[in-house]
CSV table of C-alpha atoms and ligand atoms in Angstrom, one decimal:
chain,number,residue,atom,x,y,z
G,1012,MET,CA,-98.7,-95.1,-2.7
G,1013,ASN,CA,-101.7,-96.9,-1.2
G,1014,ILE,CA,-104.9,-96.3,-4.0
G,1015,LEU,CA,-108.6,-96.5,-3.2
G,1016,VAL,CA,-110.1,-97.8,-6.5
G,1017,THR,CA,-113.5,-97.4,-6.5
G,1018,GLY,CA,-115.2,-99.7,-8.7
G,1019,GLY,CA,-111.9,-101.4,-8.6
G,1020,ALA,CA,-114.6,-105.2,-9.3
G,1021,GLY,CA,-115.5,-103.8,-13.0
G,1022,PHE,CA,-114.3,-104.2,-16.0
G,1023,ILE,CA,-111.0,-101.2,-16.4
G,1024,GLY,CA,-111.0,-101.4,-12.6
G,1025,SER,CA,-109.8,-104.5,-12.0
G,1026,HIS,CA,-106.9,-104.5,-15.2
G,1027,THR,CA,-105.8,-101.3,-13.0
G,1028,LEU,CA,-105.6,-103.1,-10.3
G,1029,ILE,CA,-102.7,-105.4,-12.0
G,1030,GLU,CA,-100.9,-102.2,-13.1
G,1031,LEU,CA,-100.7,-100.5,-9.9
G,1032,TYR,CA,-99.5,-103.6,-8.4
G,1033,LYS,CA,-96.8,-104.4,-11.2
G,1034,ALA,CA,-95.3,-100.6,-10.5
G,1035,GLY,CA,-94.9,-101.1,-6.7
G,1036,HIS,CA,-98.5,-99.6,-5.3
G,1037,THR,CA,-101.2,-101.2,-3.0
G,1038,ALA,CA,-105.1,-100.8,-3.4
G,1039,VAL,CA,-108.0,-100.7,-1.8
G,1040,VAL,CA,-110.7,-101.7,-4.0
G,1041,VAL,CA,-114.9,-100.1,-2.3
G,1042,ASP,CA,-116.9,-101.1,-4.9
G,1043,ASN,CA,-121.1,-101.8,-4.7
G,1044,LEU,CA,-120.8,-104.7,-7.0
G,1045,SER,CA,-124.2,-103.9,-9.1
G,1046,ASN,CA,-122.3,-104.1,-12.0
G,1047,SER,CA,-119.6,-106.8,-11.4
G,1048,ASN,CA,-118.6,-110.1,-9.5
G,1049,PRO,CA,-115.9,-110.5,-6.7
G,1050,GLU,CA,-114.7,-113.4,-8.6
G,1051,SER,CA,-112.7,-110.2,-10.7
G,1052,LEU,CA,-110.9,-110.0,-7.6
G,1053,ARG,CA,-110.0,-113.1,-6.5
G,1054,ARG,CA,-108.6,-113.6,-10.3
G,1055,VAL,CA,-106.3,-110.5,-9.9
G,1056,ALA,CA,-105.0,-111.7,-6.6
G,1057,GLU,CA,-103.9,-114.9,-8.4
G,1058,ILE,CA,-102.5,-113.0,-11.7
G,1059,ILE,CA,-100.6,-110.6,-9.1
G,1060,GLY,CA,-100.0,-113.2,-6.5
G,1061,VAL,CA,-101.2,-111.6,-3.4
G,1062,PRO,CA,-103.5,-113.4,-1.4
G,1063,GLU,CA,-106.2,-111.1,-1.5
G,1064,ILE,CA,-107.1,-107.7,-2.7
G,1065,PRO,CA,-108.3,-105.7,0.1
G,1066,PHE,CA,-112.2,-104.5,-0.3
G,1067,TYR,CA,-115.4,-103.4,1.2
G,1068,GLN,CA,-119.0,-104.2,-0.5
G,1069,VAL,CA,-119.7,-100.7,0.0
G,1070,ASP,CA,-121.9,-98.4,-2.3
G,1071,ILE,CA,-120.2,-94.4,-2.7
G,1072,ARG,CA,-123.4,-92.8,-2.0
G,1073,ASP,CA,-122.7,-94.3,1.8
G,1074,CYS,CA,-120.5,-92.0,3.6
G,1075,GLU,CA,-120.7,-94.1,6.7
G,1076,GLY,CA,-119.2,-97.2,5.2
G,1077,LEU,CA,-116.6,-94.8,3.4
G,1078,GLU,CA,-115.6,-93.1,6.3
G,1079,LYS,CA,-114.9,-97.0,7.5
G,1080,VAL,CA,-113.1,-97.4,4.9
G,1081,PHE,CA,-111.0,-94.6,4.9
G,1082,SER,CA,-110.7,-95.0,9.3
G,1083,ALA,CA,-108.8,-98.7,8.1
G,1084,HIS,CA,-106.6,-97.4,5.8
G,1085,ARG,CA,-104.3,-93.9,5.0
G,1086,MET,CA,-105.3,-93.4,1.3
G,1087,ASP,CA,-102.2,-91.4,-0.5
G,1088,ALA,CA,-105.2,-91.1,-3.7
G,1089,CYS,CA,-108.5,-91.9,-5.4
G,1090,ILE,CA,-108.8,-93.5,-8.9
G,1091,HIS,CA,-112.3,-93.3,-9.0
G,1092,PHE,CA,-113.7,-95.5,-11.8
G,1093,ALA,CA,-117.2,-96.3,-9.9
G,1094,GLY,CA,-120.4,-95.6,-11.9
G,1095,LEU,CA,-123.3,-96.7,-13.9
G,1096,LYS,CA,-122.0,-96.4,-17.8
G,1097,ALA,CA,-125.1,-98.1,-20.2
G,1098,VAL,CA,-125.6,-95.3,-22.4
G,1099,GLY,CA,-129.5,-96.2,-23.3
G,1100,GLU,CA,-130.5,-97.3,-19.4
G,1101,SER,CA,-129.4,-94.2,-19.1
G,1102,VAL,CA,-131.9,-92.4,-21.4
G,1103,GLU,CA,-134.7,-94.8,-19.4
G,1104,LYS,CA,-133.5,-94.0,-16.4
G,1105,PRO,CA,-131.4,-90.5,-15.8
G,1106,TRP,CA,-132.7,-90.0,-12.2
G,1107,GLU,CA,-130.8,-93.1,-11.5
G,1108,TYR,CA,-127.5,-92.5,-13.1
G,1109,TYR,CA,-127.8,-88.7,-12.0
G,1110,GLU,CA,-128.0,-89.5,-8.6
G,1111,ASN,CA,-125.5,-92.5,-8.3
G,1112,ASN,CA,-122.6,-91.4,-10.7
G,1113,ILE,CA,-122.8,-87.5,-9.5
G,1114,GLY,CA,-124.5,-88.0,-5.9
G,1115,GLY,CA,-122.0,-90.8,-5.5
G,1116,THR,CA,-118.7,-88.3,-6.5
G,1117,LEU,CA,-120.0,-85.8,-3.9
G,1118,VAL,CA,-120.2,-88.1,-1.5
G,1119,LEU,CA,-116.5,-89.6,-2.3
G,1120,VAL,CA,-115.0,-86.4,-2.6
G,1121,ASP,CA,-116.8,-85.0,0.9
G,1122,VAL,CA,-115.4,-87.9,2.6
G,1123,MET,CA,-112.1,-87.9,1.2
G,1124,ARG,CA,-110.9,-84.4,1.9
G,1125,ARG,CA,-112.3,-84.6,5.6
G,1126,HIS,CA,-109.2,-87.7,6.0
G,1127,ASP,CA,-107.0,-85.5,3.8
G,1128,CYS,CA,-106.9,-87.3,0.7
G,1129,LYS,CA,-106.9,-84.4,-2.3
G,1130,ASN,CA,-105.7,-86.7,-5.1
G,1131,ILE,CA,-108.3,-88.0,-7.6
G,1132,ILE,CA,-108.1,-89.4,-11.2
G,1133,PHE,CA,-111.6,-89.7,-12.5
G,1134,SER,CA,-113.0,-92.1,-15.5
G,1135,SER,CA,-114.2,-89.6,-17.9
G,1136,SER,CA,-115.1,-90.4,-21.7
G,1137,ALA,CA,-114.7,-89.2,-25.0
G,1138,THR,CA,-118.3,-88.8,-24.9
G,1139,VAL,CA,-117.8,-85.2,-23.6
G,1140,TYR,CA,-116.7,-83.7,-26.3
G,1141,GLY,CA,-120.0,-84.8,-28.1
G,1142,ASP,CA,-120.2,-84.5,-31.9
G,1143,PRO,CA,-116.3,-83.1,-31.8
G,1144,VAL,CA,-115.5,-79.9,-33.5
G,1145,GLU,CA,-111.7,-81.3,-34.7
G,1146,ILE,CA,-110.6,-85.4,-35.7
G,1147,PRO,CA,-108.0,-85.9,-33.9
G,1148,ILE,CA,-109.5,-84.5,-31.0
G,1149,THR,CA,-107.0,-83.2,-28.4
G,1150,GLU,CA,-107.7,-81.7,-25.1
G,1151,ASN,CA,-108.3,-77.9,-26.4
G,1152,CYS,CA,-111.2,-79.2,-28.7
G,1153,PRO,CA,-114.5,-77.5,-26.7
G,1154,LYS,CA,-116.9,-79.8,-25.0
G,1155,GLY,CA,-119.7,-81.0,-26.7
G,1156,GLN,CA,-123.6,-81.9,-26.0
G,1157,CYS,CA,-123.8,-84.8,-24.8
G,1158,THR,CA,-126.5,-86.9,-26.4
G,1159,ASN,CA,-127.5,-88.7,-23.5
G,1160,PRO,CA,-127.7,-88.4,-19.3
G,1161,TYR,CA,-125.0,-90.7,-18.6
G,1162,GLY,CA,-122.4,-88.5,-21.1
G,1163,TRP,CA,-123.5,-85.7,-18.6
G,1164,THR,CA,-122.9,-87.4,-16.1
G,1165,LYS,CA,-119.3,-87.3,-16.8
G,1166,SER,CA,-119.1,-83.4,-18.0
G,1167,MET,CA,-120.8,-82.6,-15.1
G,1168,LEU,CA,-118.7,-84.1,-13.2
G,1169,GLU,CA,-115.1,-82.6,-15.0
G,1170,GLN,CA,-116.6,-79.4,-14.4
G,1171,VAL,CA,-117.4,-80.7,-10.5
G,1172,LEU,CA,-114.4,-82.0,-9.7
G,1173,MET,CA,-112.7,-78.5,-11.4
G,1174,ASP,CA,-114.6,-76.3,-9.5
G,1175,ILE,CA,-113.4,-77.9,-6.1
G,1176,GLN,CA,-109.9,-78.0,-7.4
G,1177,LYS,CA,-109.8,-74.4,-8.2
G,1178,ALA,CA,-111.6,-73.4,-4.7
G,1179,ASP,CA,-108.8,-75.7,-2.8
G,1180,PRO,CA,-105.6,-75.8,-4.8
G,1181,GLU,CA,-104.1,-78.4,-2.2
G,1182,TRP,CA,-106.8,-80.2,-4.7
G,1183,ASN,CA,-104.6,-82.5,-7.6
G,1184,VAL,CA,-107.4,-83.9,-10.4
G,1185,VAL,CA,-106.1,-85.4,-13.2
G,1186,LEU,CA,-109.6,-86.3,-15.9
G,1187,LEU,CA,-108.8,-89.7,-17.9
G,1188,ARG,CA,-110.7,-89.4,-20.9
G,1189,TYR,CA,-111.6,-92.5,-22.6
G,1190,PHE,CA,-112.2,-93.4,-26.1
G,1191,ASN,CA,-113.0,-97.2,-26.7
G,1192,PRO,CA,-111.5,-100.0,-24.0
G,1193,VAL,CA,-111.9,-103.5,-25.6
G,1194,GLY,CA,-109.2,-106.2,-25.2
G,1195,ALA,CA,-108.9,-108.0,-21.8
G,1196,HIS,CA,-105.8,-109.2,-19.2
G,1197,PRO,CA,-103.9,-111.2,-22.1
G,1198,SER,CA,-104.0,-114.6,-19.4
G,1199,GLY,CA,-107.5,-114.5,-19.9
G,1200,ARG,CA,-108.3,-115.0,-16.3
G,1201,ILE,CA,-110.2,-111.1,-16.7
G,1202,GLY,CA,-112.3,-109.5,-18.9
G,1203,GLU,CA,-115.6,-107.5,-19.6
G,1204,ASN,CA,-118.6,-109.0,-18.6
G,1205,PRO,CA,-121.8,-107.3,-20.0
G,1206,ASN,CA,-125.2,-108.2,-17.8
G,1207,GLY,CA,-127.5,-109.4,-20.9
G,1208,ILE,CA,-127.2,-108.2,-24.2
G,1209,PRO,CA,-124.5,-106.1,-25.0
G,1210,ASN,CA,-124.1,-102.4,-26.3
G,1211,ASN,CA,-121.2,-102.2,-26.7
G,1212,LEU,CA,-119.4,-103.5,-30.5
G,1213,MET,CA,-116.9,-105.7,-29.1
G,1214,PRO,CA,-118.7,-107.8,-26.2
G,1215,TYR,CA,-121.2,-107.9,-28.9
G,1216,ILE,CA,-118.6,-109.2,-32.0
G,1217,THR,CA,-117.5,-111.7,-29.2
G,1218,GLN,CA,-120.7,-113.3,-28.0
G,1219,VAL,CA,-121.7,-113.8,-31.6
G,1220,ALA,CA,-118.3,-115.9,-32.2
G,1221,VAL,CA,-118.8,-118.0,-29.5
G,1222,GLY,CA,-122.5,-118.9,-30.6
G,1223,LYS,CA,-124.3,-116.8,-27.9
G,1224,ARG,CA,-125.7,-114.5,-30.3
G,1225,LYS,CA,-127.3,-115.0,-34.7
G,1226,GLU,CA,-125.7,-111.9,-35.4
G,1227,LEU,CA,-123.9,-108.6,-35.2
G,1228,GLY,CA,-126.1,-105.6,-36.4
G,1229,VAL,CA,-124.0,-102.9,-37.8
G,1230,PHE,CA,-125.3,-99.3,-37.2
G,1231,GLY,CA,-125.5,-98.1,-40.5
G,1232,ASN,CA,-123.0,-98.2,-43.3
G,1233,ASP,CA,-123.4,-94.6,-44.5
G,1234,TYR,CA,-121.7,-92.5,-42.5
G,1235,PRO,CA,-119.0,-90.3,-44.1
G,1236,THR,CA,-116.1,-92.8,-43.3
G,1237,PRO,CA,-113.9,-94.8,-45.5
G,1238,ASP,CA,-116.7,-97.7,-45.2
G,1239,GLY,CA,-120.0,-96.2,-44.2
G,1240,THR,CA,-119.1,-97.5,-40.9
G,1241,GLY,CA,-118.7,-96.1,-37.4
G,1242,VAL,CA,-115.0,-95.2,-36.8
G,1243,ARG,CA,-113.9,-95.1,-32.8
G,1244,ASP,CA,-110.3,-95.4,-31.5
G,1245,TYR,CA,-110.1,-98.5,-29.7
G,1246,ILE,CA,-107.6,-99.0,-27.0
G,1247,HIS,CA,-106.4,-102.5,-24.9
G,1248,VAL,CA,-107.6,-102.3,-21.3
G,1249,CYS,CA,-104.3,-103.1,-20.0
G,1250,ASP,CA,-102.7,-99.5,-21.9
G,1251,LEU,CA,-106.2,-97.7,-20.6
G,1252,ALA,CA,-104.7,-99.2,-17.1
G,1253,ALA,CA,-101.3,-98.4,-17.4
G,1254,ALA,CA,-102.3,-94.9,-18.4
G,1255,HIS,CA,-103.6,-94.4,-14.4
G,1256,VAL,CA,-100.4,-96.0,-13.0
G,1257,ALA,CA,-98.3,-92.8,-15.2
G,1258,ALA,CA,-101.1,-90.3,-14.3
G,1259,LEU,CA,-100.2,-90.9,-10.4
G,1260,GLN,CA,-97.1,-89.1,-11.5
G,1261,CYS,CA,-98.7,-86.0,-11.7
G,1262,PHE,CA,-99.8,-86.2,-7.5
G,1263,SER,CA,-95.6,-86.0,-6.8
G,1264,GLN,CA,-94.7,-83.0,-8.9
G,1265,SER,CA,-93.9,-79.9,-6.4
G,1266,PRO,CA,-97.3,-78.3,-5.6
G,1267,SER,CA,-96.6,-75.1,-7.2
G,1268,HIS,CA,-97.0,-77.0,-10.7
G,1269,SER,CA,-100.2,-77.9,-10.4
G,1270,VAL,CA,-101.8,-74.7,-8.9
G,1271,THR,CA,-105.1,-74.1,-10.4
G,1272,GLN,CA,-104.6,-76.9,-12.4
G,1273,THR,CA,-106.7,-79.5,-13.6
G,1274,HIS,CA,-104.6,-82.1,-15.9
G,1275,ILE,CA,-106.4,-83.6,-18.5
G,1276,TYR,CA,-105.9,-86.6,-21.0
G,1277,ASN,CA,-107.3,-88.0,-23.6
G,1278,VAL,CA,-106.2,-91.6,-23.6
G,1279,GLY,CA,-106.7,-93.3,-26.8
G,1280,THR,CA,-104.4,-94.9,-29.4
G,1281,GLY,CA,-104.7,-92.0,-32.6
G,1282,ASN,CA,-105.7,-94.8,-34.8
G,1283,GLY,CA,-109.3,-95.0,-36.4
G,1284,TYR,CA,-110.6,-97.9,-36.8
G,1285,SER,CA,-114.1,-99.0,-38.7
G,1286,VAL,CA,-116.9,-100.9,-37.1
G,1287,LEU,CA,-116.0,-103.3,-40.3
G,1288,ASP,CA,-112.2,-103.0,-39.9
G,1289,MET,CA,-113.3,-104.5,-36.0
G,1290,VAL,CA,-114.8,-107.7,-37.9
G,1291,LYS,CA,-112.4,-108.1,-40.3
G,1292,ALA,CA,-109.3,-108.0,-37.5
G,1293,PHE,CA,-111.7,-110.4,-35.1
G,1294,VAL,CA,-112.2,-113.0,-38.1
G,1295,ARG,CA,-108.4,-112.7,-39.6
G,1296,VAL,CA,-106.4,-112.8,-36.3
G,1297,ASN,CA,-108.5,-115.5,-34.3
G,1298,GLY,CA,-110.3,-117.8,-37.3
G,1299,VAL,CA,-113.8,-117.7,-36.1
G,1300,ASP,CA,-116.6,-116.6,-38.0
G,1301,VAL,CA,-118.3,-113.6,-37.0
G,1302,PRO,CA,-121.6,-113.2,-39.4
G,1303,TYR,CA,-123.0,-109.5,-39.4
G,1304,SER,CA,-126.0,-107.8,-41.2
G,1305,ILE,CA,-126.4,-103.9,-42.2
G,1306,LYS,CA,-129.1,-102.2,-39.5
G,1307,PRO,CA,-130.3,-98.7,-39.3
G,1308,ARG,CA,-128.0,-96.2,-37.4
G,1309,ARG,CA,-128.6,-96.0,-33.6
G,1310,ALA,CA,-130.0,-92.6,-32.3
G,1311,GLY,CA,-127.0,-90.4,-30.8
G,1312,ASP,CA,-123.9,-92.0,-32.2
G,1313,ILE,CA,-121.4,-89.9,-33.9
G,1314,ALA,CA,-119.3,-90.6,-37.2
G,1315,THR,CA,-115.8,-90.5,-36.0
G,1316,CYS,CA,-114.0,-90.6,-33.1
G,1317,TYR,CA,-110.2,-90.5,-32.2
G,1318,CYS,CA,-108.0,-88.9,-30.7
G,1319,ASN,CA,-104.7,-87.1,-30.6
G,1320,PRO,CA,-102.9,-88.9,-27.9
G,1321,ALA,CA,-99.8,-86.5,-27.9
G,1322,LYS,CA,-100.3,-85.2,-24.2
G,1323,ALA,CA,-100.8,-88.3,-22.4
G,1324,LYS,CA,-96.9,-89.2,-24.2
G,1325,ALA,CA,-95.1,-86.0,-24.0
G,1326,GLU,CA,-96.7,-85.4,-20.2
G,1327,LEU,CA,-97.0,-88.5,-19.1
G,1328,GLY,CA,-94.7,-90.4,-20.8
G,1329,TRP,CA,-97.6,-92.8,-21.8
G,1330,GLN,CA,-98.3,-94.2,-25.2
G,1331,ALA,CA,-100.4,-97.5,-26.2
G,1332,LYS,CA,-98.1,-100.4,-26.8
G,1333,TYR,CA,-100.8,-103.1,-27.8
G,1334,GLY,CA,-102.4,-102.8,-31.5
G,1335,ILE,CA,-106.0,-103.9,-32.9
G,1336,ASP,CA,-104.1,-107.6,-33.2
G,1337,GLU,CA,-103.7,-108.3,-29.6
G,1338,MET,CA,-106.8,-106.4,-29.1
G,1339,VAL,CA,-109.2,-108.7,-30.8
G,1340,ARG,CA,-107.0,-111.4,-30.0
G,1341,ASP,CA,-107.7,-110.9,-26.5
G,1342,SER,CA,-111.0,-110.2,-25.7
G,1343,TRP,CA,-111.7,-113.3,-27.7
G,1344,ASN,CA,-109.3,-115.1,-25.7
G,1345,TRP,CA,-111.2,-114.2,-22.7
G,1346,GLN,CA,-114.4,-114.7,-24.2
G,1347,ARG,CA,-113.8,-118.3,-25.6
G,1348,GLN,CA,-112.5,-119.4,-22.0
G,1349,ASN,CA,-115.2,-117.5,-20.6
G,1350,PRO,CA,-118.2,-117.8,-22.4
G,1351,GLU,CA,-120.7,-117.1,-19.1
G,1352,GLY,CA,-118.7,-114.5,-18.4
G,1353,TYR,CA,-117.5,-114.9,-14.3
R,1421,LIG,P1,-117.7,-101.4,-14.9
R,1421,LIG,O1,-119.6,-101.6,-14.4
R,1421,LIG,O2,-117.2,-102.4,-15.3
R,1421,LIG,O3,-116.9,-100.6,-13.5
R,1421,LIG,C1,-117.5,-100.3,-12.7
R,1421,LIG,C2,-118.4,-100.9,-11.6
R,1421,LIG,O4,-118.5,-99.5,-10.7
R,1421,LIG,C3,-119.0,-101.9,-11.5
R,1421,LIG,O5,-118.2,-102.7,-10.5
R,1421,LIG,C4,-119.9,-101.0,-10.5
R,1421,LIG,O6,-120.3,-102.7,-9.7
R,1421,LIG,C5,-119.2,-100.5,-9.4
R,1421,LIG,N1,-120.3,-99.2,-8.7
R,1421,LIG,C6,-121.3,-98.2,-10.0
R,1421,LIG,N2,-121.6,-97.8,-8.7
R,1421,LIG,C7,-121.6,-98.1,-7.6
R,1421,LIG,C8,-121.3,-96.8,-6.4
R,1421,LIG,N3,-122.6,-96.0,-6.5
R,1421,LIG,N4,-120.7,-97.6,-5.9
R,1421,LIG,C9,-119.9,-98.6,-5.9
R,1421,LIG,N5,-119.4,-98.9,-6.6
R,1421,LIG,C10,-120.4,-98.5,-7.4
R,1421,LIG,O7,-117.3,-100.5,-16.0
R,1421,LIG,P2,-116.0,-100.2,-16.5
R,1421,LIG,O8,-116.0,-100.3,-17.6
R,1421,LIG,O9,-115.0,-100.5,-15.7
R,1421,LIG,O10,-115.8,-98.6,-16.7
R,1421,LIG,C11,-115.5,-97.7,-15.3
R,1421,LIG,C12,-115.7,-96.5,-15.3
R,1421,LIG,O11,-114.9,-96.0,-16.7
R,1421,LIG,C13,-117.0,-96.0,-15.4
R,1421,LIG,O12,-116.9,-94.8,-14.8
R,1421,LIG,C14,-117.2,-95.6,-17.0
R,1421,LIG,O13,-118.4,-94.5,-16.7
R,1421,LIG,C15,-116.1,-95.2,-17.5
R,1421,LIG,N6,-116.2,-95.4,-18.9
R,1421,LIG,C16,-115.9,-96.3,-18.9
R,1421,LIG,C17,-116.0,-96.6,-20.5
R,1421,LIG,C18,-116.0,-97.5,-21.4
R,1421,LIG,O14,-116.7,-97.7,-22.3
R,1421,LIG,N7,-116.3,-99.5,-20.9
R,1421,LIG,C19,-115.4,-95.4,-21.8
R,1421,LIG,C20,-115.7,-94.3,-20.9
R,1421,LIG,C21,-115.3,-94.1,-19.6
R,1422,LIG,N1,-121.8,-100.8,-33.0
R,1422,LIG,C1,-122.0,-101.8,-33.8
R,1422,LIG,N2,-123.3,-102.4,-33.8
R,1422,LIG,C2,-123.1,-103.1,-31.9
R,1422,LIG,C3,-122.6,-102.1,-31.2
R,1422,LIG,C4,-122.3,-101.2,-31.6
R,1422,LIG,O1,-122.5,-101.5,-35.1
R,1422,LIG,O2,-124.2,-103.9,-31.6
R,1422,LIG,C5,-121.3,-99.9,-33.7
R,1422,LIG,C6,-121.1,-98.4,-33.3
R,1422,LIG,O3,-123.0,-97.8,-34.0
R,1422,LIG,C7,-120.2,-97.4,-32.9
R,1422,LIG,C8,-119.1,-98.2,-32.5
R,1422,LIG,O4,-119.8,-99.6,-33.1
R,1422,LIG,O5,-119.5,-96.7,-34.5
R,1422,LIG,C9,-118.5,-98.0,-31.3
R,1422,LIG,O6,-119.8,-98.4,-30.2
R,1422,LIG,P1,-119.6,-98.3,-28.9
R,1422,LIG,O7,-121.1,-98.5,-28.4
R,1422,LIG,O8,-119.3,-100.1,-28.9
R,1422,LIG,O9,-118.8,-97.4,-28.5
R,1422,LIG,P2,-119.6,-95.7,-28.6
R,1422,LIG,O10,-118.4,-95.6,-29.5
R,1422,LIG,O11,-120.7,-95.9,-28.7
R,1422,LIG,O12,-119.5,-95.3,-27.0
R,1422,LIG,C10,-118.8,-95.9,-26.1
R,1422,LIG,C11,-119.0,-95.8,-24.6
R,1422,LIG,C12,-119.3,-94.8,-24.1
R,1422,LIG,C13,-118.2,-94.1,-24.3
R,1422,LIG,C14,-117.6,-93.4,-25.8
R,1422,LIG,C15,-116.1,-92.9,-25.6
R,1422,LIG,O13,-119.8,-97.2,-24.8
R,1422,LIG,O14,-119.7,-94.8,-22.9
R,1422,LIG,O15,-117.5,-95.5,-26.2
R,1422,LIG,O16,-115.2,-93.5,-24.7
R,1422,LIG,F1,-118.7,-92.9,-23.9
């Protein structure tokens, strides 16, 4: 298939491009580079062994720009990563988040349907479950109250895409609810490249390890978890990338199979690790020190979040292959080789 990858220069998008090409697909990337560097695409091409990845520096809110891309390429499907994703920033700038993430997706979907491309995989998030009513979380777990505008954009966009699919069954919609992506391509050539102070645990750990930050603040050690620190379902980004390729099979099933159905999958490993589990694994596997101190809880955090990934295994034949050791090894390998990012 030829796949439009929005946000393809970013962390998860760049890793997904590699898995797509490995599986024999081709891709066209649209990204406005608001949170990425085109060097990632150059390195992806190098890893795959192609001269270049077709790339358009276009904002998904730019209808004319997208029209040109669709006129130049026949697309079979879209994997839609483009969006703003900083939880804290979304609280400060809710309008910008709703406008970019929701406004952008509405424009994208409109252009797609005009070009008769009605297959979309959307990057959703475990955040749509809010404080989950069951652990491990299955896809039947009801959605919950999000604690920030970023989370609401994901929850609302799921609804928007489901409604569009219901009204026009020619649409095939796949919602992938990611748990906590970490790690990097084992080559160390591409990885997560946050701007400024990292919000997320793993890039903070790697920046402490490489000497860019003094110590990790552990946000709370009084949660009802085995060691008191928050528990999450960390997933290697290469496993997450492979889940997108597996999900493409939803588009080749007979139309009768997918009528009035949106496919929803949790994408995690099913294992919960605490903040201190991650720190200890990082130190053990990489032989580097990660000083930390306990800080107050971070507003909006929940105690425990991990999934039951059985549905993706049963229906897509996908399951995570990498464990915690590979996650911390590859995160460090990327950071060590690229202390300043791209
Ligand atoms: P990222 O910021 O590295 O990648 C997103 C890309 O989208 C960036 O390259 C950015 O420049 C681009 N972009 C943003 N707005 C755009 C616009 N209007 N037009 C065109 N391009 C635009 O983030 P990521 O970690 O790779 O996340 C990819 C997707 O997965 C996002 O939708 C994110 O919300 C979702 N997600 C991420 C996580 C996570 O922890 N990383 C967890 C759950 C869901
Ligand atoms: N944490 C720290 N110190 C830090 C950063 C994080 O102790 O400096 C802790 C948090 O309190 C939490 C755990 O590490 O217990 C993971 O925190 P992250 O910020 O890495 O991840 P979250 O689970 O809070 O959220 C992430 C993404 C969201 C996404 C969610 C579910 O940031 O966008 O995973 O996919 F919605």
